[in-house]
Coordinates of C-alpha atoms in Angstrom, one line a residue:
Chain A
M1 CA -0.1 -0.1 0.0
A2 CA 1.1 3.4 -1.0
L3 CA 2.4 5.5 2.2
L4 CA 0.3 8.6 1.2
E5 CA -3.0 8.3 -0.6
L6 CA -5.0 11.4 -1.8
S7 CA -8.2 10.4 -3.8
D8 CA -10.5 13.1 -5.1
L9 CA -9.6 16.1 -3.7
E10 CA -11.4 19.0 -4.0
K11 CA -10.7 22.5 -2.9
S12 CA -12.2 26.0 -3.9
F13 CA -11.6 29.4 -2.7
G14 CA -14.5 31.4 -3.3
A15 CA -15.9 31.0 -6.8
V16 CA -12.4 29.6 -7.5
Q17 CA -12.3 25.9 -8.1
V18 CA -8.1 25.2 -7.5
L19 CA -8.4 21.3 -6.9
N20 CA -10.8 19.5 -9.2
G21 CA -10.2 16.0 -7.7
V22 CA -6.9 15.1 -7.5
D23 CA -5.7 11.5 -7.0
L24 CA -2.1 10.8 -5.9
Q25 CA -0.1 8.1 -4.6
V26 CA 3.5 8.3 -3.2
D27 CA 5.6 5.2 -2.0
E28 CA 8.3 5.2 0.8
G29 CA 11.5 6.2 -0.1
E30 CA 10.3 7.8 -3.3
V31 CA 11.2 11.2 -4.7
V32 CA 8.3 12.8 -6.8
G33 CA 8.4 15.8 -8.4
L34 CA 5.4 17.5 -8.6
V35 CA 5.6 20.4 -11.3
G36 CA 3.1 22.8 -13.1
D37 CA 2.3 26.2 -14.1
N38 CA 1.8 29.1 -11.6
G39 CA -1.5 28.6 -10.3
A40 CA -1.6 24.7 -11.1
G41 CA -2.7 24.3 -7.9
K42 CA 0.3 22.4 -6.1
S43 CA 1.0 24.6 -2.9
T44 CA -2.5 24.0 -2.5
L45 CA -2.5 20.4 -3.1
M46 CA 0.5 20.3 -0.6
K47 CA -1.2 22.4 2.2
A48 CA -4.1 20.0 1.6
V49 CA -1.6 17.2 2.3
T50 CA -0.3 19.0 5.4
G51 CA -3.7 20.2 6.7
V52 CA -3.0 24.0 6.6
Y53 CA -6.0 24.0 4.3
P54 CA -8.9 21.9 4.8
V55 CA -10.6 20.2 1.5
D56 CA -13.9 20.4 0.6
N57 CA -14.2 16.8 -1.0
G58 CA -11.8 14.0 -0.7
R59 CA -10.0 12.0 1.3
V60 CA -6.3 11.9 2.4
Q61 CA -4.9 8.8 3.8
F62 CA -1.4 8.8 5.2
D63 CA 0.3 5.6 6.5
G64 CA -3.1 3.5 6.5
E65 CA -4.7 6.2 8.2
D66 CA -7.7 8.7 7.1
L67 CA -6.3 12.1 8.3
T68 CA -8.6 14.1 6.4
Q69 CA -10.3 15.5 9.5
I70 CA -6.9 16.0 11.6
E71 CA -5.5 19.3 12.1
P72 CA -1.9 20.4 11.0
G73 CA -0.2 19.8 14.1
T74 CA -1.0 16.3 14.5
R75 CA -0.5 15.4 11.2
R76 CA 3.2 16.5 11.5
S77 CA 3.4 14.2 14.6
K78 CA 2.6 11.6 12.7
G79 CA 5.1 12.1 10.1
I80 CA 4.3 14.5 7.3
E81 CA 6.5 17.4 6.9
M82 CA 6.5 20.6 4.9
I83 CA 9.1 22.8 3.9
Y84 CA 8.1 26.0 2.6
Q85 CA 9.5 28.1 -0.4
D86 CA 9.6 31.0 2.4
L87 CA 11.3 28.5 5.0
A88 CA 8.7 29.6 7.7
L89 CA 11.4 30.6 9.9
A90 CA 11.2 32.9 12.7
P91 CA 14.4 35.3 12.0
Q92 CA 15.2 36.7 15.5
Q93 CA 15.3 33.1 17.6
D94 CA 18.2 31.2 17.2
V95 CA 19.0 28.2 15.1
A96 CA 18.2 25.8 17.8
N97 CA 15.0 27.1 18.7
N98 CA 13.7 27.4 15.1
I99 CA 14.4 23.5 14.5
F100 CA 12.6 22.7 17.6
L101 CA 9.6 25.4 17.0
G102 CA 6.2 23.9 17.7
R103 CA 7.8 20.8 19.1
E104 CA 9.9 22.2 22.1
P105 CA 11.0 19.2 24.6
T106 CA 10.0 20.0 28.5
R107 CA 10.8 18.6 31.8
R108 CA 10.2 19.8 35.0
L109 CA 12.4 22.6 36.7
W110 CA 13.9 21.3 40.3
G111 CA 11.1 18.5 40.0
L112 CA 8.6 21.5 40.8
F113 CA 7.7 23.7 37.9
P114 CA 6.3 22.3 34.9
N115 CA 6.5 22.9 31.2
F116 CA 10.2 23.9 31.5
V117 CA 11.5 24.3 28.2
D118 CA 14.6 22.1 27.8
K119 CA 17.4 24.3 26.0
V120 CA 20.2 21.9 27.0
K121 CA 18.4 19.5 25.2
I122 CA 17.0 21.5 22.2
D123 CA 20.5 22.8 21.6
Q124 CA 22.3 19.5 21.9
E125 CA 19.9 17.8 19.5
A126 CA 20.0 20.8 17.3
Q127 CA 23.8 20.6 17.4
K128 CA 23.6 16.8 16.2
M129 CA 21.2 17.7 13.1
V130 CA 23.4 20.5 12.2
D131 CA 26.2 18.0 12.1
R132 CA 24.7 15.2 10.8
L133 CA 23.8 17.3 7.6
G134 CA 27.2 19.1 7.6
V135 CA 25.6 22.5 7.8
H136 CA 27.7 25.3 8.0
V137 CA 26.9 28.0 10.9
P138 CA 29.1 29.6 13.0
T139 CA 27.0 28.7 16.0
I140 CA 23.6 27.4 17.3
H141 CA 22.9 30.2 19.3
I142 CA 23.2 33.0 16.3
P143 CA 19.9 34.2 15.0
V144 CA 18.4 32.4 11.7
G145 CA 18.0 35.8 10.0
M146 CA 21.6 36.6 10.1
L147 CA 22.5 33.4 8.2
S148 CA 22.6 33.1 4.3
G149 CA 19.8 32.0 2.0
G150 CA 21.4 28.6 1.7
Q151 CA 22.1 27.9 5.3
Q152 CA 18.5 29.1 5.9
Q153 CA 17.6 26.4 3.9
T154 CA 19.4 23.8 5.4
I155 CA 18.0 24.7 8.9
A156 CA 14.2 24.3 7.5
I157 CA 15.6 20.8 6.1
A158 CA 17.4 20.0 9.7
R159 CA 13.7 21.2 11.4
A160 CA 12.1 18.8 9.2
L161 CA 14.1 15.9 9.4
T162 CA 14.4 16.5 13.4
F163 CA 11.4 13.9 14.2
Q164 CA 12.0 11.4 11.9
P165 CA 9.3 12.2 9.1
K166 CA 7.9 9.5 7.2
L167 CA 7.3 12.1 4.3
V168 CA 8.9 15.7 3.4
I169 CA 7.4 18.0 1.0
M170 CA 10.0 20.6 0.1
D171 CA 8.5 23.7 -1.8
E172 CA 10.8 25.3 -4.2
P173 CA 13.9 24.4 -2.2
T174 CA 16.8 25.3 -4.7
A175 CA 14.8 28.5 -6.3
A176 CA 16.8 31.3 -4.3
L177 CA 20.1 29.5 -4.0
A178 CA 23.4 29.8 -5.4
V179 CA 24.5 27.3 -7.9
R180 CA 27.0 25.3 -4.8
E181 CA 24.0 25.5 -2.5
V182 CA 21.6 23.7 -5.0
E183 CA 24.0 21.0 -5.3
S184 CA 24.2 20.5 -1.5
V185 CA 20.3 20.3 -1.5
L186 CA 20.1 18.0 -3.9
Q187 CA 22.5 15.7 -2.0
L188 CA 20.6 16.4 0.8
I189 CA 17.3 15.2 -0.9
R190 CA 19.2 11.9 -2.1
Q191 CA 20.4 11.3 1.5
M192 CA 16.9 11.6 2.7
R193 CA 15.8 9.3 0.1
D194 CA 18.5 6.6 1.0
E195 CA 17.0 6.7 4.6
G196 CA 13.8 5.8 3.2
I197 CA 11.7 9.1 3.6
A198 CA 9.3 9.9 0.8
I199 CA 9.9 13.3 -0.7
I200 CA 7.7 15.6 -2.8
L201 CA 9.7 18.2 -4.3
I202 CA 7.8 20.9 -6.0
S203 CA 9.8 23.1 -8.4
H204 CA 9.9 24.7 -11.4
R205 CA 13.6 23.9 -11.8
L206 CA 13.4 20.8 -14.3
N207 CA 16.7 20.0 -14.1
D208 CA 16.8 19.6 -10.4
V209 CA 13.6 17.7 -10.6
F210 CA 15.1 15.3 -13.1
E211 CA 18.2 15.1 -11.1
V212 CA 16.6 13.8 -8.0
S213 CA 13.3 12.2 -8.9
S214 CA 12.2 8.7 -10.0
R215 CA 8.5 10.2 -10.9
I216 CA 7.2 13.2 -12.0
V217 CA 3.5 14.2 -11.7
V218 CA 2.2 17.2 -14.0
L219 CA -0.4 19.5 -12.4
R220 CA -2.7 21.6 -14.6
R221 CA -5.6 23.5 -13.4
G222 CA -6.3 21.5 -10.3
N223 CA -6.1 18.0 -12.3
V224 CA -3.1 15.7 -12.4
I225 CA -2.9 15.2 -16.3
A226 CA 0.2 13.2 -16.5
D227 CA 2.2 10.8 -14.2
L228 CA 5.6 9.6 -15.7
Q229 CA 8.4 7.8 -14.9
R230 CA 11.7 9.7 -15.1
D231 CA 13.3 7.4 -17.1
E232 CA 10.8 6.7 -19.7
T233 CA 10.1 10.7 -20.3
D234 CA 12.3 13.8 -21.0
M235 CA 12.3 17.5 -20.3
A236 CA 10.5 18.5 -23.8
E237 CA 7.6 16.0 -22.7
V238 CA 7.1 17.5 -19.3
V239 CA 7.2 20.7 -20.7
S240 CA 4.4 20.2 -23.1
Y241 CA 2.1 18.9 -20.6
I242 CA 3.0 21.9 -18.0
V243 CA 2.0 24.5 -20.9
G244 CA -0.7 22.1 -21.9
A245 CA 0.6 21.6 -25.7
H246 CA 0.0 17.7 -24.7
T247 CA -3.3 16.6 -23.5
Chain B
M1 CA 30.6 46.0 13.2
S2 CA 33.2 43.2 12.8
S3 CA 34.6 44.3 9.5
N4 CA 38.0 43.7 10.3
G5 CA 37.3 40.5 12.3
T6 CA 38.4 37.6 9.9
E7 CA 39.9 35.7 12.9
G8 CA 37.8 33.6 15.5
P9 CA 34.6 32.6 15.4
V10 CA 31.5 34.8 14.4
A11 CA 29.3 36.1 17.1
P12 CA 26.2 37.9 17.3
A13 CA 27.8 41.4 16.9
T14 CA 25.4 42.8 19.8
S15 CA 27.7 40.7 22.1
F16 CA 30.5 43.3 21.8
R17 CA 28.4 46.6 21.9
F18 CA 30.3 47.2 25.3
G19 CA 33.6 46.1 26.3
F20 CA 32.3 43.6 29.3
G21 CA 31.3 40.9 27.2
A22 CA 30.1 38.5 29.8
V23 CA 27.8 40.9 31.1
A24 CA 26.5 41.8 27.5
R25 CA 25.9 38.3 26.6
A26 CA 24.4 37.4 29.8
L27 CA 22.0 40.1 29.2
E28 CA 21.8 39.1 25.3
R29 CA 21.0 35.8 26.2
T30 CA 17.3 37.1 28.5
H31 CA 16.7 39.6 25.6
V32 CA 17.5 42.5 27.9
R33 CA 18.9 45.5 26.3
A34 CA 22.3 46.2 27.7
E35 CA 21.4 50.2 27.2
S36 CA 18.4 50.1 29.1
L37 CA 20.6 49.1 32.2
L38 CA 22.8 51.9 31.4
V39 CA 19.9 54.1 31.0
L40 CA 18.7 53.1 34.5
V41 CA 22.0 53.5 36.3
A42 CA 22.8 56.8 34.4
L43 CA 19.3 58.4 35.1
A44 CA 19.5 57.4 38.8
A45 CA 22.8 58.9 39.4
I46 CA 21.3 62.2 37.6
M47 CA 18.4 62.2 39.7
A48 CA 20.5 61.5 42.8
V49 CA 23.0 64.2 42.1
L50 CA 19.9 66.6 41.2
S51 CA 17.5 66.0 43.8
P52 CA 17.3 68.3 47.1
V53 CA 19.2 67.7 50.2
T54 CA 17.8 66.6 53.5
G55 CA 18.9 68.3 56.9
D56 CA 21.2 65.7 57.7
G57 CA 22.8 66.1 54.2
T58 CA 21.5 62.9 52.5
R59 CA 20.0 63.3 49.1
V60 CA 16.3 62.5 48.8
F61 CA 16.6 60.6 46.0
L62 CA 18.7 58.2 47.6
T63 CA 16.8 57.7 50.9
A64 CA 15.3 53.9 51.2
N65 CA 11.6 55.3 51.8
N66 CA 12.1 57.3 48.4
L67 CA 13.6 54.0 46.8
F68 CA 10.4 52.1 47.9
N69 CA 8.1 54.9 46.3
I70 CA 9.6 54.5 43.3
I71 CA 9.1 50.7 43.3
L72 CA 5.6 51.4 44.6
A73 CA 4.8 53.9 42.3
S74 CA 6.5 51.5 39.0
A75 CA 4.3 48.8 40.4
T76 CA 0.6 49.5 38.8
F77 CA 2.1 50.4 35.5
G78 CA 5.0 47.6 36.0
I79 CA 2.2 45.0 36.1
L80 CA 0.4 46.9 33.0
A81 CA 4.0 46.8 31.4
I82 CA 4.4 42.8 31.6
G83 CA 0.7 42.8 29.6
A84 CA 2.3 45.1 27.2
T85 CA 5.5 42.5 26.6
F86 CA 3.1 39.6 26.0
V87 CA 1.2 41.1 23.5
I88 CA 3.7 43.5 21.5
S89 CA 6.4 40.7 21.6
A90 CA 3.8 38.8 19.4
A91 CA 3.5 41.6 17.2
G92 CA 0.4 42.9 18.7
I93 CA -0.6 46.1 20.7
D94 CA -3.0 46.7 23.5
L95 CA -3.9 50.3 23.8
S96 CA -7.1 49.4 26.2
L97 CA -4.4 48.6 29.2
G98 CA -5.1 52.0 31.3
S99 CA -8.9 52.0 30.6
V100 CA -9.1 48.5 31.9
L101 CA -7.3 49.0 35.0
G102 CA -9.8 51.7 35.5
L103 CA -12.7 49.1 34.7
A104 CA -10.9 46.9 36.8
S105 CA -10.9 48.8 39.7
V106 CA -14.3 49.9 39.9
T107 CA -16.0 46.7 39.2
G108 CA -13.8 45.2 42.1
A109 CA -15.2 48.0 44.4
A110 CA -18.8 48.1 43.3
L111 CA -18.9 44.2 44.1
V112 CA -18.0 44.5 47.6
V113 CA -18.8 48.4 49.0
T114 CA -22.1 48.8 46.7
L115 CA -23.2 45.4 46.6
G116 CA -21.7 44.3 50.0
W117 CA -20.6 41.0 48.7
P118 CA -17.5 39.4 50.9
W119 CA -13.9 41.2 50.5
Y120 CA -12.5 38.6 48.1
F121 CA -15.1 39.6 45.6
A122 CA -12.9 42.5 45.0
I123 CA -9.9 40.5 43.8
I124 CA -12.1 38.2 41.9
G125 CA -14.2 40.9 40.4
S126 CA -11.0 42.8 39.3
L127 CA -9.1 40.1 37.8
G128 CA -12.5 38.8 36.3
A129 CA -13.1 41.9 34.7
G130 CA -9.6 42.7 33.3
A131 CA -9.2 39.2 31.9
A132 CA -13.0 39.4 30.3
A133 CA -11.9 42.8 29.0
G134 CA -8.8 41.1 27.6
W135 CA -10.8 38.1 26.7
V136 CA -13.2 40.4 24.2
N137 CA -10.0 42.0 22.5
G138 CA -8.7 38.8 21.5
F139 CA -11.9 37.4 20.5
I140 CA -12.8 40.5 18.2
I141 CA -8.9 40.6 17.1
T142 CA -8.9 37.0 16.1
R143 CA -12.4 36.2 14.7
G144 CA -13.5 39.4 13.1
R145 CA -9.8 39.9 11.9
V146 CA -10.0 43.8 12.9
P147 CA -6.5 45.3 13.5
A148 CA -5.7 45.0 17.1
F149 CA -4.9 48.7 16.9
I150 CA -8.3 49.3 16.2
V151 CA -9.7 47.0 18.8
T152 CA -7.7 48.1 21.7
L153 CA -8.4 51.7 20.9
G154 CA -12.1 51.2 20.5
M155 CA -11.7 49.1 24.1
L156 CA -9.9 51.9 25.7
G157 CA -13.2 54.3 25.2
I158 CA -15.5 51.3 26.3
A159 CA -13.9 50.1 29.0
R160 CA -13.6 53.8 30.6
G161 CA -16.9 54.4 29.6
L162 CA -18.3 51.2 31.4
A163 CA -16.0 52.1 34.7
L164 CA -17.9 55.5 34.6
I165 CA -21.2 54.1 34.2
I166 CA -20.8 51.6 37.0
S167 CA -19.4 54.0 39.7
N168 CA -21.9 56.8 38.4
G169 CA -19.0 58.8 37.7
R170 CA -17.7 58.9 41.2
G171 CA -15.1 57.0 43.3
I172 CA -16.3 54.0 45.1
Y173 CA -14.8 54.5 48.8
G174 CA -14.3 52.1 51.7
L175 CA -12.8 49.0 51.0
P176 CA -12.6 46.3 53.9
E177 CA -9.2 45.9 55.6
E178 CA -8.2 42.8 53.6
I179 CA -7.9 44.7 50.5
L180 CA -6.2 47.5 52.0
F181 CA -3.5 45.1 53.1
L182 CA -3.0 44.3 49.3
G183 CA -2.0 48.5 48.5
Q184 CA -1.3 49.8 52.1
A185 CA 0.5 47.1 54.0
R186 CA 4.2 47.0 54.5
P187 CA 5.3 43.5 55.5
W188 CA 9.0 43.3 56.6
G189 CA 8.9 46.8 55.6
V190 CA 8.1 46.3 52.1
P191 CA 5.0 47.3 50.5
T192 CA 2.8 44.7 49.6
P193 CA 2.3 46.0 46.0
V194 CA 6.0 45.5 45.6
F195 CA 5.7 41.8 46.5
I196 CA 3.0 41.2 44.1
L197 CA 5.0 42.7 41.3
I198 CA 7.9 40.6 41.8
G199 CA 5.8 37.7 42.0
V200 CA 3.8 38.3 39.0
A201 CA 7.0 39.5 37.1
L202 CA 8.6 36.2 38.1
I203 CA 5.8 34.0 36.7
A204 CA 5.7 35.7 34.0
H205 CA 9.6 35.3 33.2
Y206 CA 9.0 32.0 33.6
V207 CA 6.1 31.9 31.3
L208 CA 7.6 33.9 28.3
A209 CA 11.4 32.9 28.6
H210 CA 11.0 28.8 29.4
T211 CA 7.6 27.6 28.4
P212 CA 6.7 26.6 25.1
F213 CA 3.9 29.2 25.4
G214 CA 6.5 31.8 25.6
H215 CA 8.6 30.4 22.6
H216 CA 5.6 30.5 20.5
T217 CA 4.8 33.6 21.7
L218 CA 7.9 35.1 20.3
A219 CA 8.1 33.3 17.0
L220 CA 4.5 34.2 16.6
G221 CA 5.4 38.0 16.5
D222 CA 8.7 37.1 14.2
N223 CA 6.9 35.2 11.7
E224 CA 3.1 34.2 11.9
N225 CA 3.7 32.2 9.0
A226 CA 6.5 30.2 10.8
A227 CA 4.3 29.6 13.9
R228 CA 1.5 28.5 11.7
A229 CA 3.8 26.0 9.5
T230 CA 5.1 24.4 13.1
G231 CA 1.7 23.7 13.9
I232 CA 1.4 26.8 16.5
N233 CA -2.6 27.6 16.9
V234 CA -2.1 31.4 16.3
R235 CA -5.8 32.0 16.9
K236 CA -5.9 30.4 20.1
Q237 CA -2.3 31.9 21.2
R238 CA -3.6 35.5 20.3
M239 CA -6.5 34.8 22.5
K240 CA -4.6 33.8 25.6
L241 CA -2.1 36.5 25.2
Y242 CA -4.7 39.5 24.9
T243 CA -6.3 38.0 27.9
I244 CA -3.4 37.7 29.9
S245 CA -3.0 41.3 29.0
G246 CA -6.3 42.4 30.4
L247 CA -5.7 40.0 33.4
M248 CA -2.5 42.3 33.9
A249 CA -4.6 45.1 34.1
G250 CA -7.1 43.7 36.3
I251 CA -4.4 43.0 38.7
A252 CA -3.0 46.6 38.4
G253 CA -6.6 47.9 39.0
L254 CA -6.9 45.9 42.1
I255 CA -3.7 47.5 43.5
F256 CA -4.4 50.7 42.9
T257 CA -8.1 50.4 44.4
A258 CA -6.1 48.9 47.5
R259 CA -3.7 52.0 47.4
V260 CA -6.2 54.7 47.3
N261 CA -9.0 52.7 49.1
T262 CA -11.2 53.7 46.4
G263 CA -12.7 51.9 42.9
D264 CA -11.9 55.1 40.8
P265 CA -13.3 55.3 37.6
T266 CA -10.6 57.5 36.2
A267 CA -7.7 55.4 37.3
G268 CA -4.8 54.4 34.8
L269 CA -5.9 57.4 32.8
T270 CA -3.0 57.2 30.3
Y271 CA -0.9 54.5 31.9
E272 CA -1.0 52.6 28.5
L273 CA 1.5 55.3 27.5
L274 CA 3.6 54.5 30.7
A275 CA 3.3 50.4 30.3
I276 CA 4.2 50.6 26.3
T277 CA 7.0 52.8 27.1
A278 CA 8.5 50.7 29.7
A279 CA 8.3 47.6 27.9
I280 CA 9.7 49.2 24.6
I281 CA 12.8 50.9 26.5
G282 CA 13.2 47.4 28.5
G283 CA 14.2 45.9 25.0
T284 CA 10.5 44.4 23.4
N285 CA 10.5 45.0 19.6
L286 CA 7.8 46.8 18.7
F287 CA 7.4 44.5 15.8
G288 CA 7.5 41.6 17.6
G289 CA 9.7 38.6 18.1
R290 CA 11.8 39.6 21.0
G291 CA 10.8 40.8 24.3
S292 CA 11.8 40.4 28.1
I293 CA 10.2 40.5 31.1
L294 CA 13.6 41.4 33.0
G295 CA 14.2 44.0 30.5
T296 CA 10.5 45.4 30.9
M297 CA 10.8 45.8 34.7
I298 CA 14.0 48.0 34.2
G299 CA 11.8 49.9 31.5
A300 CA 9.4 50.1 34.2
L301 CA 11.9 51.7 37.2
I302 CA 13.4 53.9 34.2
M303 CA 9.9 55.5 33.5
G304 CA 9.5 55.4 38.1
V305 CA 12.8 56.8 38.5
L306 CA 12.1 59.5 35.9
Q307 CA 8.6 60.4 37.3
N308 CA 10.1 60.2 40.7
G309 CA 13.2 62.3 40.1
L310 CA 11.2 65.2 38.0
N311 CA 8.7 65.0 41.2
L312 CA 11.4 65.8 43.7
M313 CA 12.5 68.5 41.4
A314 CA 9.1 69.8 41.6
V315 CA 8.6 69.8 38.0
Q316 CA 5.2 70.1 37.0
A317 CA 3.1 66.9 36.1
Y318 CA 2.2 68.4 32.7
Y319 CA 6.1 68.2 31.5
Q320 CA 6.3 64.8 33.2
Q321 CA 3.6 63.9 30.6
M322 CA 5.9 65.0 27.7
A323 CA 8.8 63.8 28.9
I324 CA 7.5 60.1 28.9
G325 CA 5.9 60.2 25.2
A326 CA 9.5 61.9 24.2
V327 CA 11.0 58.8 25.8
L328 CA 8.6 56.3 24.1
I329 CA 9.4 58.0 20.4
A330 CA 13.1 58.2 21.0
A331 CA 13.3 54.6 22.1
V332 CA 11.3 53.3 18.9
W333 CA 13.6 56.1 17.0
L334 CA 16.7 54.6 18.0
D335 CA 15.6 51.2 17.6
Q336 CA 14.9 52.0 14.0
V337 CA 18.2 53.6 13.3
R338 CA 20.1 50.3 14.4
A339 CA 17.9 48.2 12.1
Q340 CA 18.7 50.1 9.5
Q341 CA 22.6 50.1 10.5
R342 CA 22.4 46.0 10.7
E343 CA 21.2 45.8 7.0

């Protein structure tokens, strides 16, 4: 059975129908490239998966469970992580706190006061994660806003990986990066895949998509119009689906 | 700032703003602005030098009694400033603090004095009225998507009007002894409000600096999308923050009532100015993402020292209002200048 199974998802904003009954499956350890023109519904579809947008109709099944009515925080704890294009980092908070944002480990202070954020543990775990990913930051106590775009991207990835996710959705992870930084992000994606994590990669950069994906799904006007094996297709075919020349 | 610094590890430049790195770093960790501490010390020194001299040659400003007076006066708006710190560090604002203080003062007094209910209803009434007003603020801000600036400005009018209606525009005198204890007693020689201020500040510091709730508050003020994306319930968080702010106004209202033995409908007039100024000069970022109760307490003391010193020098209250307003603008201006330098 597939890890993620979307069936007949529909979503509209007012009069605008953004998703017209989308079906999509993603298996464990699979990298799926999700492509499509602006406004095709890629981001909306992914926010339907993370639960940020409740859907009007259809079903979101993950790891054998129906998550359609489940709120985002719970979905996250069940193993769905999303890395947003704007990275969703809090610039004035330090690297370690950003990695644990929304999931701070707590303990009792002096055995008395409850809900004390375990900053020592946060720092230790964050350091481990940063080392594991080979991120070059001067210190994990530095505010995230002081880091470069590439560094921030890897911090966002580190945050996504800290709680052993089963599925990571990445929205344009390479769009704003320098060439050298792009390569290291693609390398991270391969590393995640090898660890058995499923990845949905949203990107306009077809080169990057072809580089790491095994399947490429094309979304157009809220419908999946092509679901292609990477090895059986080429860039020209994908582009023709994206622009609607190939139907 | 570290333009010549190719050697050594890169640290936040702010750590080296002053020579004494260790102190500055410790302050940095608690989000206290080092300058605010310096300003407090400098201001206190100036006031001490300028204050009148008593018969035996000591400066009036430096007498133990006067120092207690400063903290006592700071206690009321200091607690309001704690409320302001919570909402401002989440990129919100509460302009209704002073009016809600007045409403809380009158509500508590009316229950006990006018209706003759037991003394503890003054506490329940004040805190309840404050929290309720804050809850309404939060409800309209989050449900109606009305800007906090407008909602709390409206509440400024509503709460003050309600306070005047409840009290018929007159002070409600004569509270029971148990309540007066909260404002006028001096256990171990220290005024009760000082204990209340310290207690509330310690709890607030714990909540803002050391609990997930505090972390989420700062993250929400820093980047609302980040908060939402990491599964923080932004709406609930805001509701709680405005309710806390109102609750602080309730506690401050109770202390006010107890100090002057009156439920006063005009209590706390323009106190939001003091409270917000104290929070901002204490290092809370007006645009959210950074805030510290310790800093706010230093800010409140700065305001207290300023007021007290000007009083001792017999400066008219009108000028004091101007001075406080100028301090608020100057603090934010300075912040902006520094932000531009960083870019």
